[in-house]
Coordinates of C-alpha atoms in Angstrom, one line a residue:
M1 CA -3.0 3.0 -10.4
A2 CA -3.2 5.8 -9.1
A3 CA -0.1 5.2 -6.6
V4 CA 2.0 6.2 -10.1
A5 CA 2.6 9.8 -9.3
P6 CA 2.9 10.7 -5.3
G7 CA 5.6 7.9 -5.9
G8 CA 4.6 4.0 -5.2
A9 CA 7.1 1.2 -6.6
R10 CA 5.8 -1.8 -6.9
P11 CA 1.8 -2.7 -6.3
G12 CA 0.2 -5.5 -6.7
P13 CA -2.8 -8.1 -6.1
R14 CA -1.9 -10.1 -2.3
R15 CA -4.7 -13.1 -1.4
T16 CA -6.0 -13.2 1.2
E17 CA -8.9 -14.5 4.1
R18 CA -11.1 -12.4 2.4
S19 CA -10.2 -11.6 -0.8
S20 CA -12.9 -11.3 -3.4
V21 CA -10.9 -11.5 -6.3
S22 CA -8.1 -13.2 -8.3
P23 CA -6.8 -11.4 -11.5
G24 CA -5.5 -13.4 -14.0
A25 CA -3.6 -12.3 -17.0
G26 CA -5.9 -9.8 -18.8
K27 CA -6.8 -7.6 -15.2
L28 CA -2.4 -7.8 -14.6
D29 CA -2.1 -6.9 -18.1
K30 CA -5.1 -3.9 -18.0
L31 CA -3.1 -2.3 -14.1
R32 CA 0.6 -2.7 -16.8
D33 CA -1.1 -0.8 -19.2
A34 CA -2.4 1.6 -16.6
V35 CA 0.9 2.4 -14.8
V36 CA 2.3 3.3 -18.0
A37 CA -0.5 5.5 -19.3
A38 CA 0.0 7.3 -15.4
S39 CA 3.8 7.3 -15.1
K40 CA 3.4 9.0 -18.6
Q41 CA 0.6 11.4 -18.0
S42 CA 2.3 12.5 -14.7
G43 CA 6.3 12.3 -16.1
R44 CA 7.3 9.6 -14.2
S45 CA 10.9 8.1 -16.4
R46 CA 10.5 4.6 -14.8
L47 CA 7.5 2.5 -14.4
M48 CA 6.2 0.1 -11.2
E49 CA 6.1 -2.9 -11.3
I50 CA 2.5 -5.3 -11.4
E51 CA 4.0 -7.7 -9.8
A52 CA 1.8 -10.8 -9.5
P53 CA -0.6 -12.4 -7.0
I54 CA 1.0 -13.4 -3.6
S55 CA -0.6 -15.0 -0.4
W56 CA -0.4 -12.5 2.8
S57 CA 2.4 -15.0 4.6
E58 CA 4.6 -15.1 1.2
F59 CA 4.9 -11.0 1.2
L60 CA 5.7 -10.7 5.0
V61 CA 9.4 -13.1 3.5
R62 CA 9.6 -11.3 1.1
Q63 CA 9.8 -7.7 2.9
G64 CA 13.1 -8.1 5.5
G65 CA 15.1 -4.8 4.8
Q66 CA 12.3 -2.3 4.5
S67 CA 9.1 -0.6 6.9
L68 CA 6.5 -2.2 7.5
F69 CA 2.5 -0.6 8.0
I70 CA -0.1 -2.0 7.9
A71 CA -3.2 0.0 7.1
D72 CA -5.4 -0.7 9.0
P73 CA -8.5 0.8 11.5
S74 CA -7.0 0.2 14.9
G75 CA -3.4 1.2 14.0
D76 CA -2.0 4.5 14.5
S77 CA -2.9 7.3 12.9
V78 CA -0.6 8.3 9.6
N79 CA -0.3 12.9 10.7
G80 CA 2.6 13.3 12.6
L81 CA 3.5 9.6 12.5
D82 CA 7.5 8.7 12.1
W83 CA 8.2 6.5 9.2
G84 CA 11.6 6.1 10.3
G85 CA 15.0 6.4 8.4
D86 CA 15.8 5.7 4.8
A87 CA 14.6 2.1 4.2
P88 CA 11.4 1.9 1.8
I89 CA 8.5 2.2 3.6
V90 CA 6.0 -0.6 1.8
I91 CA 2.7 -0.5 3.4
P92 CA -0.1 -3.4 2.4
I93 CA -3.8 -1.9 1.9
G94 CA -6.1 -4.9 2.9
P95 CA -9.3 -5.9 0.5
E96 CA -12.6 -5.1 0.9
G97 CA -13.7 -6.4 4.8
G98 CA -9.6 -5.4 6.0
L99 CA -7.4 -7.3 7.1
T100 CA -8.4 -10.8 9.9
E101 CA -7.2 -10.0 12.9
G102 CA -4.7 -13.2 12.1
Q103 CA -3.2 -11.7 9.0
L104 CA -2.8 -8.3 10.9
T105 CA -1.0 -9.7 14.2
A106 CA 1.0 -11.9 11.5
G107 CA 3.4 -8.8 10.5
I108 CA 4.1 -7.6 14.0
P109 CA 7.1 -10.0 14.7
G110 CA 8.5 -9.2 12.2
G111 CA 8.0 -5.2 12.7
A112 CA 5.4 -3.9 11.1
R113 CA 3.3 -1.7 12.8
P114 CA -0.2 -0.9 11.4
V115 CA -1.0 3.0 11.0
S116 CA -4.3 4.7 10.4
L117 CA -6.2 7.2 8.0
G118 CA -8.7 8.3 10.3
P119 CA -12.2 6.4 11.5
R120 CA -13.8 6.1 8.0
I121 CA -13.0 3.4 5.6
M122 CA -11.6 4.0 2.5
R123 CA -11.9 3.1 -1.2
I124 CA -7.9 1.8 -2.1
E125 CA -8.5 4.2 -4.4
T126 CA -8.4 6.6 -2.1
A127 CA -5.6 5.2 0.1
D128 CA -3.8 4.8 -1.6
V129 CA -3.4 8.0 -3.2
E130 CA -2.9 9.6 0.7
L131 CA -1.4 6.6 2.6
A132 CA 1.3 7.9 -0.6
A133 CA 1.6 12.0 0.7
F134 CA 1.8 11.2 3.5
T135 CA 5.2 9.1 3.3
S136 CA 6.2 11.2 0.6
P137 CA 9.9 14.1 0.9
S138 CA 7.5 16.2 0.7
H139 CA 5.3 15.9 3.0
A140 CA 8.1 16.5 5.8
Q141 CA 7.4 20.1 3.9
L142 CA 3.9 20.2 4.4
G143 CA 3.6 19.8 7.9
S144 CA 1.6 17.9 9.8
M145 CA -2.5 17.2 7.8
P146 CA -5.8 16.5 9.3
C147 CA -6.4 13.0 9.4
A148 CA -10.3 12.1 9.5

């Protein structure tokens, strides 16, 4: 939920081959409460939507008209990356253990592009904030930032 302040819009759990948790209604309610608290703290006037869990393949189908990047260590560095055009940017972050090769390549025909935050594997709580910072309009004013 940390991406609320930098600009996250619609996070939600995705069922992947390596998913270890399938959040129920109670967990989704807790996530929604966190969105409200973080939005109040950051002064955000619109709340993020927390979607119900969907499959990876369903997620990929829903991404038409958006710039889809997939967080994966095999991808291009986010440092200095051209995020392209005015289309909304979507960057799913895989589960612990990452996406399988099949899931990663399933997005490529639809235009998905793997991107990397560097050689270290981050927790989702860190990766989402870093990705939001790299894709924010203010980042263009900051110039290139090192990615370790």
